[in-house]
Short mmCIF file of C-alpha atoms in Angstrom, two decimals:
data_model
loop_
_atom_site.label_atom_id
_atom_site.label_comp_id
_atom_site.label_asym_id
_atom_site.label_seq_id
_atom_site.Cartn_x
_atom_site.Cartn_y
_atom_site.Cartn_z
CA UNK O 1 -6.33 -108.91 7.68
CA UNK O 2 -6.79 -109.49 3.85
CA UNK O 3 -5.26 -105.66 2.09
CA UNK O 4 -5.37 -107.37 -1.60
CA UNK O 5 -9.28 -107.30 -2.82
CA UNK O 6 -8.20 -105.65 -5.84
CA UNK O 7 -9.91 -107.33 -8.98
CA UNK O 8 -8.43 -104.79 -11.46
CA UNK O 9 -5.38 -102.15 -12.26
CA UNK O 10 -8.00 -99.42 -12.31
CA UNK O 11 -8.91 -100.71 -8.80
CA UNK O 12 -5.46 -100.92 -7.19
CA UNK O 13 -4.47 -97.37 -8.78
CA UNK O 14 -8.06 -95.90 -7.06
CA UNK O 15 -6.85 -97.56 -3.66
CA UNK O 16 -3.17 -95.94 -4.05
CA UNK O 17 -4.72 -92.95 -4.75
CA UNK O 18 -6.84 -93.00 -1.07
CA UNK O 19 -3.84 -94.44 0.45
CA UNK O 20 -1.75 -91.28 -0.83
CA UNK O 21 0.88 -93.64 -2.13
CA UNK O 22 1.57 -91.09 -4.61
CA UNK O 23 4.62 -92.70 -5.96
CA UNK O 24 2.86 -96.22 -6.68
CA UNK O 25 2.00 -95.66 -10.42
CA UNK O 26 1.22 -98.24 -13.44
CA UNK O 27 1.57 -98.50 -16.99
CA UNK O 28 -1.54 -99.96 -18.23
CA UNK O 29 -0.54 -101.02 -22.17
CA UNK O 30 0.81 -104.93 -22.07
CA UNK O 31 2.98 -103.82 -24.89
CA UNK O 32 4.21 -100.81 -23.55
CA UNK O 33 5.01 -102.71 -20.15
CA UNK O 34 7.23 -105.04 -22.77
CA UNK O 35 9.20 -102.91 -24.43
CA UNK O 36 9.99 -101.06 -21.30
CA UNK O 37 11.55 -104.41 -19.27
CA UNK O 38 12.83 -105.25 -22.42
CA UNK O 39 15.47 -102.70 -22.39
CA UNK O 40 18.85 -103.46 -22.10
CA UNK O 41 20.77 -101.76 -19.20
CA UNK O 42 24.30 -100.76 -19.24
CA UNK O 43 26.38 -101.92 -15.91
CA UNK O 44 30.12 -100.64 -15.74
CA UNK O 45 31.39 -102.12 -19.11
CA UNK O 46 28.99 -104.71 -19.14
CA UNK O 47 25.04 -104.67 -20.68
CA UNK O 48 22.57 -106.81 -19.14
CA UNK O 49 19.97 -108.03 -21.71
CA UNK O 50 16.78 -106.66 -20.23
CA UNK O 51 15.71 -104.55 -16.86
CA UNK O 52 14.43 -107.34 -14.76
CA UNK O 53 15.97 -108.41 -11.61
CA UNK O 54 15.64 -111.23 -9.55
CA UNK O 55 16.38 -109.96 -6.08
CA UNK O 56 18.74 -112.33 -3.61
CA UNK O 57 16.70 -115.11 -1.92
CA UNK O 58 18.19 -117.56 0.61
CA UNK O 59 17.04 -120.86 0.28
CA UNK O 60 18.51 -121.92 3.94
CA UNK O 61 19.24 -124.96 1.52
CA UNK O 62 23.44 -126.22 1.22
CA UNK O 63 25.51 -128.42 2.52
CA UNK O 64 27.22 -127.92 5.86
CA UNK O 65 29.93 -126.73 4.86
CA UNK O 66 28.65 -123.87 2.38
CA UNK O 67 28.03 -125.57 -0.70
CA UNK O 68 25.01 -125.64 -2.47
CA UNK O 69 22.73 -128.30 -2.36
CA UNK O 70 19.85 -130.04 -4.60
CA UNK O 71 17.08 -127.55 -3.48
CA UNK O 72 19.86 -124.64 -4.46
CA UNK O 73 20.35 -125.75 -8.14
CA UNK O 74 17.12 -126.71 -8.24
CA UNK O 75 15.78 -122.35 -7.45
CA UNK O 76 18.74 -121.41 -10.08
CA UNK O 77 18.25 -124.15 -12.50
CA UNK O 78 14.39 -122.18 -12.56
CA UNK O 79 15.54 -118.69 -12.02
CA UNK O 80 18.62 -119.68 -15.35
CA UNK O 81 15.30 -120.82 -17.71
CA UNK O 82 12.73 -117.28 -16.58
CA UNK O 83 13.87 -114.65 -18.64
CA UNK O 84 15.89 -112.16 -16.13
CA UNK O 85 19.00 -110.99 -17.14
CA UNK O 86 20.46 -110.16 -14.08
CA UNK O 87 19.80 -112.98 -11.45
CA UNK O 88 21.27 -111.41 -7.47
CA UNK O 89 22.94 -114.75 -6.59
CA UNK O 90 21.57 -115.02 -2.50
CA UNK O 91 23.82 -114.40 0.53
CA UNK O 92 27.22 -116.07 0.47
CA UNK O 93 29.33 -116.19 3.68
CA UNK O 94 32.69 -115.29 3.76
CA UNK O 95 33.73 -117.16 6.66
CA UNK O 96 31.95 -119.66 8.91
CA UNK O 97 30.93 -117.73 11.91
CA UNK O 98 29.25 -115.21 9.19
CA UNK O 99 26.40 -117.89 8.30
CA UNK O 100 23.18 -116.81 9.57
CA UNK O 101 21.93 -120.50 9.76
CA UNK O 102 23.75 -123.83 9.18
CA UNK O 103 22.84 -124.30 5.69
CA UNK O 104 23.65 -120.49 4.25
CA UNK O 105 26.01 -120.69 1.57
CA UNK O 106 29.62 -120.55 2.44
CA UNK O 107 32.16 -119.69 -0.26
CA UNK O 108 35.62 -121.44 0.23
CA UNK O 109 38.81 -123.03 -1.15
CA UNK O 110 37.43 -126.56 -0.82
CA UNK O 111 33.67 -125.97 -2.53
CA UNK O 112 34.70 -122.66 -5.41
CA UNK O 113 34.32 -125.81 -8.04
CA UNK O 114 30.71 -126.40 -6.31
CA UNK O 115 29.69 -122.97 -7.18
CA UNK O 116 31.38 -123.01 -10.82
CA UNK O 117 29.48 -125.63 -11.71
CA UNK O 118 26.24 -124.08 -10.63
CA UNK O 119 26.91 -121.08 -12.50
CA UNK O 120 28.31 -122.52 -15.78
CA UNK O 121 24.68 -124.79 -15.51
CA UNK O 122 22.51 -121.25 -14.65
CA UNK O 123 24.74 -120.19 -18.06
CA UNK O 124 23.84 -123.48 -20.03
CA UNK O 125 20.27 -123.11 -19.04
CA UNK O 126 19.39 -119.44 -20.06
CA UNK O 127 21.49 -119.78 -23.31
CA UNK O 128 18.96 -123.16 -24.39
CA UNK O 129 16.21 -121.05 -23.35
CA UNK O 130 17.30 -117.54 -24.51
CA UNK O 131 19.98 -117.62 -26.81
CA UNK O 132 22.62 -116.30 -25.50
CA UNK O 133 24.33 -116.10 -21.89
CA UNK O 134 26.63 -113.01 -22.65
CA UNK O 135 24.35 -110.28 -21.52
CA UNK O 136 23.34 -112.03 -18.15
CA UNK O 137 24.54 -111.02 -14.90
CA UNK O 138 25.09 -112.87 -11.74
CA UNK O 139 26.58 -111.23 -8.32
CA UNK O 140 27.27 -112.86 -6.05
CA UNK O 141 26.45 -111.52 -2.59
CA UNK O 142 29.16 -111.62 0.04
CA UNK O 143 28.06 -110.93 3.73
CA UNK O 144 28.91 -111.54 7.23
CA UNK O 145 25.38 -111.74 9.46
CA UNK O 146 26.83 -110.33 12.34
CA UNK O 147 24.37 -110.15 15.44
CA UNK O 148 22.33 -112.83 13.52
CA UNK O 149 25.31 -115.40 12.74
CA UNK O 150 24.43 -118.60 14.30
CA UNK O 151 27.33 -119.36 15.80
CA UNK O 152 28.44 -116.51 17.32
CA UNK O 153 26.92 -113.23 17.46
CA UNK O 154 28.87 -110.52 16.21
CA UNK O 155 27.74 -106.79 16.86
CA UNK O 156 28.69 -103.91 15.51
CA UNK O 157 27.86 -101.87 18.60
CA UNK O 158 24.87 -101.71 21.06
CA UNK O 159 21.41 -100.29 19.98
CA UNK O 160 19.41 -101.06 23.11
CA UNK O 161 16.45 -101.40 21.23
CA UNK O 162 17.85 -103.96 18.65
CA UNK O 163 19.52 -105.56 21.53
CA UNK O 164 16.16 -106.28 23.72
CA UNK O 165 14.36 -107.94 20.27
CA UNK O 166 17.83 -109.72 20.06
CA UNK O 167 18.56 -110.96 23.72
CA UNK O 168 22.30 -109.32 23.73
CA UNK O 169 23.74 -108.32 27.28
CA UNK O 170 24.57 -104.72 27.60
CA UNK O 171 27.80 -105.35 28.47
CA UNK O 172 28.51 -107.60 25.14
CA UNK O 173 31.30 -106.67 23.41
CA UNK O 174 31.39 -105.12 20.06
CA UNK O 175 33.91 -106.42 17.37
CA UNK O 176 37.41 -105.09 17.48
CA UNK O 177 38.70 -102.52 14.88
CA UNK O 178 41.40 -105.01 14.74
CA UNK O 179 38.87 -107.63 13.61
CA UNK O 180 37.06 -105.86 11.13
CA UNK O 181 40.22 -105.16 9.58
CA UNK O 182 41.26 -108.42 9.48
CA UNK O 183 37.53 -109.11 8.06
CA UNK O 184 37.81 -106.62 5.25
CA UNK O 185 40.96 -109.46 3.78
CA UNK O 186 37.84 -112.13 4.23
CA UNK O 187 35.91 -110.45 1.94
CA UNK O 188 38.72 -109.53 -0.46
CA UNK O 189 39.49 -113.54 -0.25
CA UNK O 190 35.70 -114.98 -1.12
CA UNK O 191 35.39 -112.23 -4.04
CA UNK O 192 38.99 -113.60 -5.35
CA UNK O 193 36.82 -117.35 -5.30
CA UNK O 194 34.19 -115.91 -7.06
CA UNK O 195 36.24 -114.49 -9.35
CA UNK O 196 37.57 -117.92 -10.20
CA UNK O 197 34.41 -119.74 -10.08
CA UNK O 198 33.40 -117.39 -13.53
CA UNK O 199 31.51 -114.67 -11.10
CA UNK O 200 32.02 -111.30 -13.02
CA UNK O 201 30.75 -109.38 -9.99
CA UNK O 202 30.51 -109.46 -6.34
CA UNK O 203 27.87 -107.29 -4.34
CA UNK O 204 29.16 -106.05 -0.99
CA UNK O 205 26.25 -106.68 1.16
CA UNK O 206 25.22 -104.13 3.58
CA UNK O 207 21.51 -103.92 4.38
CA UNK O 208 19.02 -105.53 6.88
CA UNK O 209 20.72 -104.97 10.01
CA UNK O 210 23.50 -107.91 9.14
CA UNK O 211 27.03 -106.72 9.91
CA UNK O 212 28.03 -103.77 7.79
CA UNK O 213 24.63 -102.67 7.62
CA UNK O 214 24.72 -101.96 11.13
CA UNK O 215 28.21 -100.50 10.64
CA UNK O 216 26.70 -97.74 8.62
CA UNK O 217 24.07 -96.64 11.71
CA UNK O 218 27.17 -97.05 14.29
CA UNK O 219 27.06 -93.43 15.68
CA UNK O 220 27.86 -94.83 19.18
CA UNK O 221 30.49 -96.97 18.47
CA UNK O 222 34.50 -95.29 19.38
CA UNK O 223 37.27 -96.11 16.79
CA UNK O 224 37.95 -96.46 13.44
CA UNK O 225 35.24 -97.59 12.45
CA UNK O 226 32.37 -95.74 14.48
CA UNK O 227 31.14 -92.09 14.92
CA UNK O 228 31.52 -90.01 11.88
CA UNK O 229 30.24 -90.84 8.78
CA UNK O 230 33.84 -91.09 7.44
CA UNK O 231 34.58 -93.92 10.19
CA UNK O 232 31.58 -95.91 9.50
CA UNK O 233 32.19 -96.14 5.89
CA UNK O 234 35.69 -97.10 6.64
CA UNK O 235 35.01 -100.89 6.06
CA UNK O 236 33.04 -100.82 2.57
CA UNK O 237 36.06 -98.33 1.76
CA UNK O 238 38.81 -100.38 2.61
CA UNK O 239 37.31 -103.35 0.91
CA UNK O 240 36.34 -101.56 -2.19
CA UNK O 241 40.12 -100.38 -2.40
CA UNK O 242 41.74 -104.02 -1.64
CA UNK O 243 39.39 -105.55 -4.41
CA UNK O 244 40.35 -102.93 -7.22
CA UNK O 245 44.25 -103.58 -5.73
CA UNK O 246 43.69 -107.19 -6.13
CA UNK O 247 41.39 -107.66 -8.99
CA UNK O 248 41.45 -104.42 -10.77
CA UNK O 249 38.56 -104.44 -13.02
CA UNK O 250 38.16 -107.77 -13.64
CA UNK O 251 34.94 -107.53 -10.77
CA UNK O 252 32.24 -105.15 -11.16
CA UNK O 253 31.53 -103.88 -7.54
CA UNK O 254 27.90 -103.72 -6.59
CA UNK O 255 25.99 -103.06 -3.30
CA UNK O 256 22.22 -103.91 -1.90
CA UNK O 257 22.21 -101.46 0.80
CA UNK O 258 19.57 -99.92 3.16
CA UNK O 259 18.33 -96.43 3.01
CA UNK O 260 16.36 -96.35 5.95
CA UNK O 261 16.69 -98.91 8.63
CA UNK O 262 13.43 -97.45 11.05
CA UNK O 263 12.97 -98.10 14.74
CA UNK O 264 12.32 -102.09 16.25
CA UNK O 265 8.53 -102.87 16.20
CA UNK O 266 6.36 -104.85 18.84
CA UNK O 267 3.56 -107.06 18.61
CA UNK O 268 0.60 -104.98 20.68
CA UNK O 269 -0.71 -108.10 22.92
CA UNK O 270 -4.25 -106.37 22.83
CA UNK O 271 -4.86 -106.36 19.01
CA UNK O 272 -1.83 -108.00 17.52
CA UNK O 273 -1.04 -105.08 15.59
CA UNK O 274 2.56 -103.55 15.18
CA UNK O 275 3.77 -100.97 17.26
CA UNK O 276 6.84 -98.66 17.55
CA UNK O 277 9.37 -99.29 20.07
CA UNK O 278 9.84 -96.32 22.73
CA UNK O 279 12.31 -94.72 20.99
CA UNK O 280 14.13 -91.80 22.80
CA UNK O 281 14.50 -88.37 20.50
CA UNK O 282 17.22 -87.27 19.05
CA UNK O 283 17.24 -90.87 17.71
CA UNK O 284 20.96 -91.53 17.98
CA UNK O 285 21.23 -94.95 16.36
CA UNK O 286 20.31 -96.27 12.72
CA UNK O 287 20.98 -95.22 9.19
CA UNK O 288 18.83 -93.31 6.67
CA UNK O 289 16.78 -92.32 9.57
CA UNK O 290 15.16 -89.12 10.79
CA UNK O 291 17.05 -88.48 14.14
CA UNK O 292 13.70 -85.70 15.27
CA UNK O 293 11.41 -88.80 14.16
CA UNK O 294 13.00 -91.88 13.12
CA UNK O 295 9.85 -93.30 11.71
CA UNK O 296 10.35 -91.09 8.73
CA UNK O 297 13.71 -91.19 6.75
CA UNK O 298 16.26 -89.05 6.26
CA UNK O 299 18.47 -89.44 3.37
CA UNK O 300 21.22 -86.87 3.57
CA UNK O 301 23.99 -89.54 4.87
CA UNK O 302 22.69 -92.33 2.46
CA UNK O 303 22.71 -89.56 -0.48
CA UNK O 304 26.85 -88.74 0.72
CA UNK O 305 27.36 -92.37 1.33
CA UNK O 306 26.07 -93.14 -2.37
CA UNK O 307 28.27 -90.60 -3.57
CA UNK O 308 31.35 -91.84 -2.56
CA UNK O 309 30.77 -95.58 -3.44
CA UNK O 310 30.25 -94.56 -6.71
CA UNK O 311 33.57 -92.77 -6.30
CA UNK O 312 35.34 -95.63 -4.80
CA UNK O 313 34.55 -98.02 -7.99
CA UNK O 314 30.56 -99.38 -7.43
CA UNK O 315 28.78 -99.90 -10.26
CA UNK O 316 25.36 -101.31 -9.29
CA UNK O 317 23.09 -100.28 -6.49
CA UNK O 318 19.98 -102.83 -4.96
CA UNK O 319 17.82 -100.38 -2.39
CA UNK O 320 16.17 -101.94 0.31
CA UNK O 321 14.87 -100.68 3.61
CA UNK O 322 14.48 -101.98 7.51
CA UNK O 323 15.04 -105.64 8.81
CA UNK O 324 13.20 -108.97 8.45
CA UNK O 325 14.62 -109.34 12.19
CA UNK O 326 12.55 -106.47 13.90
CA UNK O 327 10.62 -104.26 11.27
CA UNK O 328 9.62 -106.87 8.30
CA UNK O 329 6.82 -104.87 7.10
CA UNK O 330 9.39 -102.25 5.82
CA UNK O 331 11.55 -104.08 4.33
CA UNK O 332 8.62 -106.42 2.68
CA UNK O 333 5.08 -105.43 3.19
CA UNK O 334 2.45 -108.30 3.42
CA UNK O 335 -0.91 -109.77 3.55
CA UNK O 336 0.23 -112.60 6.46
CA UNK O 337 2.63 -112.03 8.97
CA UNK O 338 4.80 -115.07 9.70
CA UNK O 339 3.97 -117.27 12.84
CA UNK O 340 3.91 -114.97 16.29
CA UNK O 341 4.90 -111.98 14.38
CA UNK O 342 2.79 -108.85 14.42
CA UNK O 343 -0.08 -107.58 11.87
CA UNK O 344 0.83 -104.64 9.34
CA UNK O 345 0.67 -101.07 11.45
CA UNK O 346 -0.08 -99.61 7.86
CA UNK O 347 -1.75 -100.07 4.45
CA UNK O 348 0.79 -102.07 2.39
CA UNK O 349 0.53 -99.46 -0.45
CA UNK O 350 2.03 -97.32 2.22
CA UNK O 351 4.96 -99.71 2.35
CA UNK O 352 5.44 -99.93 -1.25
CA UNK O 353 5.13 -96.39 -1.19
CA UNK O 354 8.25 -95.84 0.66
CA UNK O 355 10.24 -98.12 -1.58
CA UNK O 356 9.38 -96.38 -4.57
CA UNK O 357 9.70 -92.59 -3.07
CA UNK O 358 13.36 -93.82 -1.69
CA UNK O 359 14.23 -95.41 -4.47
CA UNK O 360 13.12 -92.83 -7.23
CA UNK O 361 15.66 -90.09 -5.08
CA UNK O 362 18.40 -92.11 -5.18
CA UNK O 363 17.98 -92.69 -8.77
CA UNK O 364 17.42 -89.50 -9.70
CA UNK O 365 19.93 -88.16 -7.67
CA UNK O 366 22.64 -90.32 -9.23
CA UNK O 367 21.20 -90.85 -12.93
CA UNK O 368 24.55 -92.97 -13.87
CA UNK O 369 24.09 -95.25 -11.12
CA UNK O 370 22.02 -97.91 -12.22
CA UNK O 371 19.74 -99.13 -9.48
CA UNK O 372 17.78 -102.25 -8.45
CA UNK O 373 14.12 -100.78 -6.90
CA UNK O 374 12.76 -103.34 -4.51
CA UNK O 375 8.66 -104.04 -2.85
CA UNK O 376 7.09 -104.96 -5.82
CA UNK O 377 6.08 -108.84 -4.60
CA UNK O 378 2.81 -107.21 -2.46
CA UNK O 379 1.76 -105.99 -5.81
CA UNK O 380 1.05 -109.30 -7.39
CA UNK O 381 0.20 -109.68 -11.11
CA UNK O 382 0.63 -105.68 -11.20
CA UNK O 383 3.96 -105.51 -9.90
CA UNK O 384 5.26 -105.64 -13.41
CA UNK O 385 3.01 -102.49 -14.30
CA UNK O 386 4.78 -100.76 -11.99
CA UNK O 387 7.98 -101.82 -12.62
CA UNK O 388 7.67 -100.61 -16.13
CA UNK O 389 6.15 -96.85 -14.70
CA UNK O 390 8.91 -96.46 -12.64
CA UNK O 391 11.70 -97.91 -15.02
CA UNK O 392 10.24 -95.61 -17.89
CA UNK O 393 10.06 -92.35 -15.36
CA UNK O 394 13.40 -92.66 -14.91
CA UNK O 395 12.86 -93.80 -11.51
CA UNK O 396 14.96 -96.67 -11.50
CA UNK O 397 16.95 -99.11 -14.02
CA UNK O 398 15.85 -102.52 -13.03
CA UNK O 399 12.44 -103.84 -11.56
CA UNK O 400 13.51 -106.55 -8.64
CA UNK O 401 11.47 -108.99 -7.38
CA UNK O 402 12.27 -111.30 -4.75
CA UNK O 403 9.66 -113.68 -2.51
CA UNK O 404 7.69 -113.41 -6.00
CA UNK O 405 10.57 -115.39 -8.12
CA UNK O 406 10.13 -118.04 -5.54
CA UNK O 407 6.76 -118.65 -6.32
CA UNK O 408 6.81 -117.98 -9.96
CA UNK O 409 10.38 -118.27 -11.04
CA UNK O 410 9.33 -117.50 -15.00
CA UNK O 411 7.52 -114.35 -14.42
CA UNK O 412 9.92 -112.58 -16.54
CA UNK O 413 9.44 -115.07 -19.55
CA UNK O 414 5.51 -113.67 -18.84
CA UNK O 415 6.29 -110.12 -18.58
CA UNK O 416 8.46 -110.07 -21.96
CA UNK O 417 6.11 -111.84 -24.04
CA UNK O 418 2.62 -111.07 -23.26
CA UNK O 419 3.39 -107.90 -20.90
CA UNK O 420 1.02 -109.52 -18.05
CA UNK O 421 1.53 -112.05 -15.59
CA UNK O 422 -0.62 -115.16 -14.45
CA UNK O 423 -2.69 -113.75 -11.22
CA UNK O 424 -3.00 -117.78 -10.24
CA UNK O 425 1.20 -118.16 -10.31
CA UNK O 426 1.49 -114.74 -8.40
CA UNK O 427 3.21 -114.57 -4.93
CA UNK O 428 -0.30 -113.59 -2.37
CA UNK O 429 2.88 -112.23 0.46
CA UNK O 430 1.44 -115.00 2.86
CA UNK O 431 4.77 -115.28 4.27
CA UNK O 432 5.07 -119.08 4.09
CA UNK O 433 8.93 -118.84 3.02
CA UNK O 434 9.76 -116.45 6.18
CA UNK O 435 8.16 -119.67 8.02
CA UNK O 436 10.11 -122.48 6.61
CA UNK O 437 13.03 -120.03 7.09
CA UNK O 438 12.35 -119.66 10.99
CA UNK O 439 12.17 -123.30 11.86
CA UNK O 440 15.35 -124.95 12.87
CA UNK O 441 13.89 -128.16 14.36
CA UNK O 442 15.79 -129.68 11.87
CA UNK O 443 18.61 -132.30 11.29
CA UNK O 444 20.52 -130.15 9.55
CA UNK O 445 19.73 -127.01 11.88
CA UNK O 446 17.82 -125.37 9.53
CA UNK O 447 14.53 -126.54 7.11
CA UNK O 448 14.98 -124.75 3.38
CA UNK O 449 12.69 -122.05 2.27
CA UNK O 450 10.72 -121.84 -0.91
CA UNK O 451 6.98 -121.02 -1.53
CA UNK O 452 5.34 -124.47 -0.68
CA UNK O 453 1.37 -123.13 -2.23
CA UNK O 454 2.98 -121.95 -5.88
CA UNK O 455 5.99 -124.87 -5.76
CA UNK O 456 4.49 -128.27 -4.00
CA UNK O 457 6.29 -130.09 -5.84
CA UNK O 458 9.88 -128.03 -4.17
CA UNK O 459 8.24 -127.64 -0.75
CA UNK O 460 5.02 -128.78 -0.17
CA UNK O 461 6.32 -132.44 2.31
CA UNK O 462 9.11 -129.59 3.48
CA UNK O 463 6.11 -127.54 5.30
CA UNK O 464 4.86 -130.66 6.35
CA UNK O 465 7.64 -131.50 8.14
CA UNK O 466 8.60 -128.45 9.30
CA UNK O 467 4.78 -128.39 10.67
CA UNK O 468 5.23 -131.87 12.29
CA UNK O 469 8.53 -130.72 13.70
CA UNK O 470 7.04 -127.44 15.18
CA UNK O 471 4.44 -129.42 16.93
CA UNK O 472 1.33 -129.68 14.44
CA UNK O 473 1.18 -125.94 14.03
#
């Protein structure tokens, strides 16, 4: 079903309004939507040039063994020349059995020189183009996929919903406390590589259902690091600690992390539409959620959990919400579902809603904190409109965008010199990158991902072999 028939801002605020997406607002002036992305934002001791973020985006596109390959300093070489000053650097295993496919980076001893040569040319790049490297930023985002790893799935304990959409026995055993603490040194080993590689700040990833984001909803789960809130911290806690042992601060510490993970969703067979699991109430599984009614959120953990990371050394916050795996329209509302996947249960605006209401009490709640807000790709050429509202309401620090960089990796050049983007360059949330990503048919194990209608010359004989692969879908 086609959502995006909006021809002007006037007639996307009108539709928000009916939608009572109260919380998706605009600036209107070009120049005022300049000056506002223009501003510099201050991260721990550092100052990144301007507020626009370029959200992590896997390109499912290195080596074998974790390095990156042509297609990956092909996205950065792009990303280095747009005009964002802090660029999320994608997920980056920490140790094999953390890759979620077979070509997700993988940072180790025998490939750091790989990835400081990658960012010394994303440096070289935006200093031709932009004068000046110094106030650009670059995490790098460590992660273990957990339950999605491709070699061997790793759970953090058993959701029985999550584990029917993921085909995991009942009686499959959750990782040892042992294991996770021998984990946490993994983690405090890649950021010492990233370190070295010229990275001046590692993100601790923890959202969309991957390892530690599950970890934080791990009521269930007995030990150390299960039950309370206290125990399911415990991880991000200990590794926060070793890295400011290890490194001091020599690393700013940041985190993308879900607020709300919501309940699995279902394809309805009779109308293709999502539905809600049958969830059982009190909800006794997830994070951020309502436990009465865990469609809604509830942020009083996330709100506690905030607290104390800031406490325990992070300096940068990215907000996300649900799972590609099992919810996608949360996390990334959309005109197109991918193949076999289910049509929106809700009025994307609704969906951007929810980004922009979570994110604005987080930021608000912790005005120091600067944060990344996230579901602005749905909103096309207007997504920098609202980027600017919400920056300039104080509702967050940086605007992110993430499937949209892929198709239009320059945006920001756009947005900081005429305050409007090209409708014609603009990401239309067809999902063709979640495609590419799903299909596996593959030498390699795994095809790359891009945006193969805005970047044919990147992707368009990739989809074409990924189509020929799939059988002529």
């Amino acid at each position: 079903m086609r959502h995006f028939v909006y021809k002007t801002l006037d007639e996307l605020r009108r539709a928000a309004e009916e939608a009572c997406a109260a919380h998706v607002r605009f600036t209107a002036s070009a120049e005022e939507v300049r000056c506002v992305l223009a501003r510099p934002v201050r991260v721990g001791s550092l100052t990144v040039g301007n507020s626009i973020a370029i959200q992590p985006m896997e390109g499912c596109d290195g080596t074998l063994d974790g390095s990156p390959g042509e297609l990956t300093w092909r996205r950065y070489e792009r990303f280095a020349r747009g005009g964002a000053k802090l660029i999320w650097f994608e997920a980056t295993a920490v140790r094999e059995d953390g890759r979620a496919n077979t070509r997700q980076l993988w940072i180790a001893r025998r490939n750091v020189a790989d990835f400081a040569r990658l960012l010394a040319r994303i440096r070289e790049l935006h200093r031709e183009h932009w004068g000046s490297a110094d106030d650009l930023l670059a995490p790098i985002q460590l992660t273990h996929s957990g339950r999605y790893s491709v070699r061997r799935r790793i759970i953090a304990y058993h959701n029985p919903h999550i584990d029917r959409k993921t085909c995991t026995p009942p009686d499959y055993p959750a990782i040892a406390d042992d294991e996770l603490e021998r984990l946490e040194d993994d983690y405090v080993s890649a950021a010492g590589l990233a370190l070295e590689a010229g990275f001046q700040a590692v993100d601790i990833k923890a959202v969309h259902g991957y390892l530690l984001s599950e970890l934080l909803g791990a009521k269930t789960r007995d030990g150390r690091y299960g039950g309370p809130l206290e125990n399911r911290l415990r991880f991000i806690r200990n590794v926060i600690g070793k890295l400011r042992a290890a490194f001091g601060n020599r690393l700013v510490i940041a985190m993308r992390v879900n607020a709300f993970d919501g309940v699995p969703f279902d394809r309805d067979s009779a109308t293709g539409v999502g539905v809600p699991c049958d969830f059982e109430t009190p909800y006794p599984y997830g994070w951020g959620v309502d436990a009465a009614n865990p469609l809604r959120e509830d942020l009083r953990e996330v709100k506690q959990a905030v607290a104390w990371f800031r406490e325990w050394g992070v300096e940068l916050l990215n907000v996300s919400l649900g799972s590609p795996y099992y919810n996608p329209h949360i996390g990334r509302p959309f005109e197109k579902p991918d193949e076999g996947n289910y049509e929106q249960p809700e009025h994307p605006l609704i969906g951007v809603d929810r980004h922009f209401r979570i994110a604005r009490e987080l930021q608000r709640a912790f005005p120091d904190l600067p944060i990344v807000g996230t579901g602005y790709s749905w909103l096309q050429k207007y997504a920098i409109n609202a980027g600017a509202h919400n920056i300039a309401a104080g509702d967050i620090r940086f605007l992110g965008v993430g499937r949209g960089a892929l198709a239009y990796p320059d945006f920001a050049r756009d947005a900081l010199e005429k305050g409007e983007l090209d409708e014609r360059r603009c990401c239309k949330t067809l999902t063709y990158c979640t495609y590419l990503m799903r299909q596996k048919n593959h030498p390699l194990g795994q095809f790359p991902t891009g945006c193969p209608p805005f970047d044919k010359e990147g992707y368009g004989e990739v989809i074409k072999l990924a189509r020929h692969a799939a059988g002529g879908k």
